[in-house]
mmCIF file of C-alpha atoms in Angstrom:
data_model
loop_
_atom_site.group_PDB
_atom_site.id
_atom_site.type_symbol
_atom_site.label_atom_id
_atom_site.label_comp_id
_atom_site.label_asym_id
_atom_site.label_seq_id
_atom_site.Cartn_x
_atom_site.Cartn_y
_atom_site.Cartn_z
ATOM 1 C CA GLY A 1 4.177 -6.148 17.638
ATOM 2 C CA ALA A 2 1.056 -3.944 17.756
ATOM 3 C CA GLY A 3 3.240 -0.294 16.293
ATOM 4 C CA VAL A 4 1.749 3.444 17.761
ATOM 5 C CA SER A 5 -2.190 3.996 16.572
ATOM 6 C CA GLN A 6 -4.500 7.177 17.146
ATOM 7 C CA THR A 7 -7.847 7.699 16.473
ATOM 8 C CA PRO A 8 -9.557 8.831 15.157
ATOM 9 C CA SER A 9 -7.673 8.806 11.766
ATOM 10 C CA ASN A 10 -9.957 11.705 10.643
ATOM 11 C CA LYS A 11 -11.632 14.993 12.136
ATOM 12 C CA VAL A 12 -14.078 17.248 10.530
ATOM 13 C CA THR A 13 -15.223 20.720 13.334
ATOM 14 C CA GLU A 14 -16.774 23.763 13.163
ATOM 15 C CA LYS A 15 -14.746 26.206 15.150
ATOM 16 C CA GLY A 16 -15.406 27.250 18.246
ATOM 17 C CA LYS A 17 -15.975 23.307 18.708
ATOM 18 C CA TYR A 18 -13.772 21.048 21.224
ATOM 19 C CA VAL A 19 -12.054 17.619 20.160
ATOM 20 C CA GLU A 20 -10.301 15.321 21.550
ATOM 21 C CA LEU A 21 -7.399 12.944 19.711
ATOM 22 C CA ARG A 22 -5.875 9.870 21.726
ATOM 23 C CA CYS A 23 -2.884 8.000 20.816
ATOM 24 C CA ASP A 24 -1.963 4.710 22.255
ATOM 25 C CA PRO A 25 2.002 4.137 21.841
ATOM 26 C CA ILE A 26 3.524 0.852 21.653
ATOM 27 C CA SER A 27 3.580 -1.394 25.239
ATOM 28 C CA GLY A 28 6.651 -0.570 27.305
ATOM 29 C CA HIS A 29 7.220 2.530 25.737
ATOM 30 C CA THR A 30 7.189 5.075 28.684
ATOM 31 C CA ALA A 31 8.172 8.359 27.060
ATOM 32 C CA LEU A 32 5.274 9.229 24.989
ATOM 33 C CA TYR A 33 4.968 12.752 21.894
ATOM 34 C CA TRP A 34 2.879 14.963 20.719
ATOM 35 C CA TYR A 35 4.378 16.540 16.923
ATOM 36 C CA ARG A 36 1.585 18.303 14.169
ATOM 37 C CA GLN A 37 2.640 18.865 10.831
ATOM 38 C CA SER A 38 0.783 21.073 8.329
ATOM 39 C CA LEU A 39 1.651 21.137 5.084
ATOM 40 C CA GLY A 40 4.099 20.138 2.772
ATOM 41 C CA GLN A 41 5.984 20.721 6.200
ATOM 42 C CA GLY A 42 8.313 18.451 9.254
ATOM 43 C CA PRO A 43 6.826 17.302 12.013
ATOM 44 C CA GLU A 44 7.227 20.511 14.777
ATOM 45 C CA PHE A 45 6.940 19.979 18.328
ATOM 46 C CA LEU A 46 4.186 20.220 20.585
ATOM 47 C CA ILE A 47 5.132 18.148 24.377
ATOM 48 C CA TYR A 48 6.462 14.841 25.128
ATOM 49 C CA PHE A 49 5.534 13.258 28.707
ATOM 50 C CA GLN A 50 7.828 10.513 30.715
ATOM 51 C CA GLY A 51 4.815 8.324 32.255
ATOM 52 C CA THR A 52 2.078 10.865 32.894
ATOM 53 C CA GLY A 53 4.209 13.820 33.741
ATOM 54 C CA ALA A 54 4.595 16.602 30.717
ATOM 55 C CA ALA A 55 8.024 17.371 30.393
ATOM 56 C CA ASP A 56 8.625 19.662 28.476
ATOM 57 C CA ASP A 57 5.188 21.149 26.794
ATOM 58 C CA SER A 58 7.505 24.193 24.930
ATOM 59 C CA GLY A 59 6.005 22.970 21.888
ATOM 60 C CA LEU A 60 1.892 23.970 23.088
ATOM 61 C CA PRO A 61 0.950 26.431 20.663
ATOM 62 C CA ASN A 62 -1.643 28.728 22.900
ATOM 63 C CA ASP A 63 -3.131 27.853 25.798
ATOM 64 C CA ARG A 64 -6.469 26.733 24.387
ATOM 65 C CA PHE A 65 -3.803 23.115 23.775
ATOM 66 C CA PHE A 66 -3.919 20.345 26.451
ATOM 67 C CA ALA A 67 -2.069 17.124 26.606
ATOM 68 C CA VAL A 68 -2.948 14.617 30.198
ATOM 69 C CA ARG A 69 -1.585 10.796 30.448
ATOM 70 C CA PRO A 70 -3.089 10.155 33.481
ATOM 71 C CA GLU A 71 -1.822 6.389 34.071
ATOM 72 C CA GLY A 72 0.844 6.889 31.616
ATOM 73 C CA SER A 73 0.011 4.708 28.039
ATOM 74 C CA VAL A 74 -2.391 6.230 26.254
ATOM 75 C CA SER A 75 -2.930 9.931 25.756
ATOM 76 C CA THR A 76 -5.744 12.616 24.909
ATOM 77 C CA LEU A 77 -4.477 15.861 23.291
ATOM 78 C CA LYS A 78 -7.792 18.218 23.551
ATOM 79 C CA ILE A 79 -8.040 21.943 21.109
ATOM 80 C CA GLN A 80 -11.021 23.899 23.056
ATOM 81 C CA ARG A 81 -12.226 26.722 21.159
ATOM 82 C CA THR A 82 -10.946 25.291 17.885
ATOM 83 C CA GLU A 83 -9.883 27.508 14.810
ATOM 84 C CA ARG A 84 -9.355 27.415 11.122
ATOM 85 C CA GLY A 85 -5.375 27.725 11.705
ATOM 86 C CA ASP A 86 -5.434 24.512 13.750
ATOM 87 C CA SER A 87 -6.338 22.357 10.835
ATOM 88 C CA ALA A 88 -3.188 19.998 10.476
ATOM 89 C CA VAL A 89 -2.061 16.517 11.134
ATOM 90 C CA TYR A 90 -1.269 15.713 14.845
ATOM 91 C CA LEU A 91 1.196 12.564 15.206
ATOM 92 C CA CYS A 92 1.606 10.692 18.461
ATOM 93 C CA ALA A 93 5.257 8.706 18.555
ATOM 94 C CA SER A 94 6.225 7.222 22.104
ATOM 95 C CA SER A 95 9.982 5.370 22.947
ATOM 96 C CA LEU A 96 11.321 3.136 25.637
ATOM 97 C CA GLY A 97 12.268 6.004 27.436
ATOM 98 C CA LEU A 98 13.396 9.910 27.765
ATOM 99 C CA SER A 99 17.059 8.438 27.231
ATOM 100 C CA TYR A 100 16.815 5.954 24.096
ATOM 101 C CA ASN A 101 16.188 8.056 21.137
ATOM 102 C CA GLU A 102 14.478 6.234 18.849
ATOM 103 C CA GLN A 103 10.768 7.682 18.199
ATOM 104 C CA PHE A 104 8.136 5.210 16.341
ATOM 105 C CA PHE A 105 5.315 7.305 15.133
ATOM 106 C CA GLY A 106 1.262 6.617 14.692
ATOM 107 C CA PRO A 107 -0.267 7.887 11.519
ATOM 108 C CA GLY A 108 -1.624 10.383 12.266
ATOM 109 C CA THR A 109 -5.319 12.052 12.759
ATOM 110 C CA ARG A 110 -6.351 14.667 10.081
ATOM 111 C CA LEU A 111 -7.796 17.391 12.215
ATOM 112 C CA THR A 112 -9.689 19.748 9.099
ATOM 113 C CA VAL A 113 -11.440 23.240 11.296
ATOM 114 C CA LEU A 114 -13.937 24.041 8.972
ATOM 115 C CA GLY B 1 18.328 26.339 20.956
ATOM 116 C CA GLU B 2 18.391 23.048 17.057
ATOM 117 C CA ASN B 3 18.260 24.163 14.023
ATOM 118 C CA VAL B 4 18.136 21.832 11.042
ATOM 119 C CA GLU B 5 18.344 23.195 7.331
ATOM 120 C CA GLN B 6 16.978 20.395 4.474
ATOM 121 C CA HIS B 7 18.056 20.467 0.405
ATOM 122 C CA PRO B 8 16.332 19.226 -1.700
ATOM 123 C CA SER B 9 13.088 20.285 -0.947
ATOM 124 C CA THR B 10 12.119 17.919 -4.571
ATOM 125 C CA LEU B 11 14.580 15.466 -6.285
ATOM 126 C CA SER B 12 13.831 13.227 -9.688
ATOM 127 C CA VAL B 13 15.507 10.548 -9.976
ATOM 128 C CA GLN B 14 15.692 7.630 -12.368
ATOM 129 C CA GLU B 15 15.143 4.234 -11.542
ATOM 130 C CA GLY B 16 18.203 2.397 -10.005
ATOM 131 C CA ASP B 17 20.458 6.146 -10.669
ATOM 132 C CA SER B 18 21.092 7.291 -6.573
ATOM 133 C CA ALA B 19 19.978 9.963 -4.342
ATOM 134 C CA VAL B 20 21.453 11.570 -2.027
ATOM 135 C CA ILE B 21 19.374 13.663 0.957
ATOM 136 C CA LYS B 22 21.403 16.627 3.167
ATOM 137 C CA CYS B 23 21.184 18.252 6.506
ATOM 138 C CA THR B 24 22.649 20.826 8.282
ATOM 139 C CA TYR B 25 22.812 21.567 12.134
ATOM 140 C CA SER B 26 23.336 24.704 13.998
ATOM 141 C CA ASP B 27 24.163 22.158 17.714
ATOM 142 C CA SER B 28 27.411 21.232 18.731
ATOM 143 C CA ALA B 29 25.934 18.839 21.714
ATOM 144 C CA SER B 30 23.866 16.656 19.286
ATOM 145 C CA ASN B 31 24.391 13.241 19.055
ATOM 146 C CA TYR B 32 21.461 11.492 17.688
ATOM 147 C CA PHE B 33 20.697 11.384 13.731
ATOM 148 C CA PRO B 34 17.143 9.691 12.503
ATOM 149 C CA TRP B 35 15.614 9.597 9.059
ATOM 150 C CA TYR B 36 12.582 8.922 8.237
ATOM 151 C CA LYS B 37 10.437 7.958 5.326
ATOM 152 C CA GLN B 38 7.233 9.580 5.061
ATOM 153 C CA GLU B 39 4.008 8.440 2.372
ATOM 154 C CA LEU B 40 1.350 10.077 1.404
ATOM 155 C CA GLY B 41 -1.167 9.710 4.227
ATOM 156 C CA LYS B 42 0.669 7.615 6.620
ATOM 157 C CA GLY B 43 2.648 8.458 9.746
ATOM 158 C CA PRO B 44 6.911 8.876 9.577
ATOM 159 C CA GLN B 45 8.492 6.287 10.409
ATOM 160 C CA LEU B 46 12.562 5.981 10.910
ATOM 161 C CA ILE B 47 15.008 4.116 7.686
ATOM 162 C CA ILE B 48 17.719 5.009 9.543
ATOM 163 C CA ASP B 49 20.282 6.291 12.203
ATOM 164 C CA ILE B 50 23.713 7.678 13.452
ATOM 165 C CA ARG B 51 24.822 8.030 16.626
ATOM 166 C CA SER B 52 28.169 10.978 17.282
ATOM 167 C CA ASN B 53 30.314 8.467 17.232
ATOM 168 C CA VAL B 54 30.482 7.206 14.023
ATOM 169 C CA GLY B 55 31.380 8.833 10.079
ATOM 170 C CA GLU B 56 28.923 6.323 8.554
ATOM 171 C CA LYS B 57 26.824 4.213 8.989
ATOM 172 C CA LYS B 58 24.985 1.384 5.857
ATOM 173 C CA ASP B 59 21.722 -0.742 5.344
ATOM 174 C CA GLN B 60 20.968 -1.989 2.534
ATOM 175 C CA ARG B 61 20.611 -0.272 0.433
ATOM 176 C CA ILE B 62 20.390 2.443 2.399
ATOM 177 C CA ALA B 63 23.459 4.635 3.687
ATOM 178 C CA VAL B 64 23.281 7.379 6.208
ATOM 179 C CA THR B 65 27.189 9.574 6.777
ATOM 180 C CA LEU B 66 28.009 12.676 9.952
ATOM 181 C CA ASN B 67 30.246 15.417 8.895
ATOM 182 C CA LYS B 68 30.867 15.851 12.694
ATOM 183 C CA THR B 69 33.044 19.144 12.585
ATOM 184 C CA ALA B 70 30.996 20.980 9.730
ATOM 185 C CA LYS B 71 27.738 19.928 11.262
ATOM 186 C CA HIS B 72 26.782 17.860 7.840
ATOM 187 C CA PHE B 73 24.366 14.489 7.760
ATOM 188 C CA SER B 74 23.255 13.189 4.660
ATOM 189 C CA LEU B 75 21.325 10.265 3.448
ATOM 190 C CA HIS B 76 22.202 8.287 -0.141
ATOM 191 C CA ILE B 77 19.615 5.573 -1.532
ATOM 192 C CA THR B 78 21.682 3.825 -4.368
ATOM 193 C CA GLU B 79 19.728 0.694 -7.048
ATOM 194 C CA THR B 80 16.311 4.053 -5.898
ATOM 195 C CA GLN B 81 13.281 1.636 -7.047
ATOM 196 C CA PRO B 82 10.096 2.753 -7.915
ATOM 197 C CA GLU B 83 8.663 1.996 -4.148
ATOM 198 C CA ASP B 84 11.305 4.868 -2.547
ATOM 199 C CA SER B 85 9.183 7.332 -3.627
ATOM 200 C CA ALA B 86 7.887 9.571 -0.283
ATOM 201 C CA VAL B 87 9.011 12.523 1.494
ATOM 202 C CA TYR B 88 12.338 12.197 3.537
ATOM 203 C CA PHE B 89 13.111 13.942 6.547
ATOM 204 C CA CYS B 90 15.950 14.463 8.831
ATOM 205 C CA ALA B 91 15.975 15.176 12.498
ATOM 206 C CA ALA B 92 18.750 16.213 15.619
ATOM 207 C CA PRO B 93 17.494 15.644 19.248
ATOM 208 C CA GLY B 94 16.750 19.000 20.868
ATOM 209 C CA THR B 95 16.344 17.872 24.708
ATOM 210 C CA TYR B 96 14.550 14.697 23.907
ATOM 211 C CA LYS B 97 12.640 16.495 21.133
ATOM 212 C CA TYR B 98 13.288 16.478 17.584
ATOM 213 C CA ILE B 99 13.871 19.018 15.122
ATOM 214 C CA PHE B 100 12.730 18.389 11.595
ATOM 215 C CA GLY B 101 14.410 19.403 8.360
ATOM 216 C CA THR B 102 11.741 20.734 6.419
ATOM 217 C CA GLY B 103 11.478 17.219 4.205
ATOM 218 C CA THR B 104 12.739 16.472 0.692
ATOM 219 C CA ARG B 105 9.882 14.702 -1.625
ATOM 220 C CA LEU B 106 12.191 12.492 -3.184
ATOM 221 C CA LYS B 107 10.814 11.132 -7.122
ATOM 222 C CA VAL B 108 11.595 8.192 -8.924
ATOM 223 C CA LEU B 109 11.124 7.982 -12.190
ATOM 224 C CA ALA B 110 10.345 4.518 -13.781
#
């Protein structure tokens, strides 16, 4: 079946601009996670959703970052007033539910802030 | 909170040899330990996992061992092949979210 998909695969923007990154989880997966991966590092947790609600957003670095999942499926990660330090690969993962450990990752969106 | 350390950061082996990657974790309540393989330009792919009620799990050339007392878990790849070359990450759960190790870049030399 289809895996987790993310769009766009690459995004180049200028400092100060607003960007939206989209994640389509595996059908039927109620839990959705966002991670950020800097070059040469492991993924770092940003936020996760159970259904429509953000169960834990403690990983969001500051209030320029926000994520939504209005219908409990597709999620959008929104970054305002982008900074060069936001450049990274943003990964989305999904699982059957919070009590199911296995998380399946999408290919990521590579964000470059010039 | 959970903390995960992974070693080595790079590992080169001859094709056909074995490779071992080790991780330690800090939270004794952690009960699930996945390993991911990440190829260039792709997202992490789950290759094997282990739960805390077993000490070892094997899937063809890949095995994972867990020592709960020492808070260690390791990935073993036998009969390595060039297509095993990638970055490998261990992870431990921190209340549903994963805490990842820093990764091991494995190079299998033909």
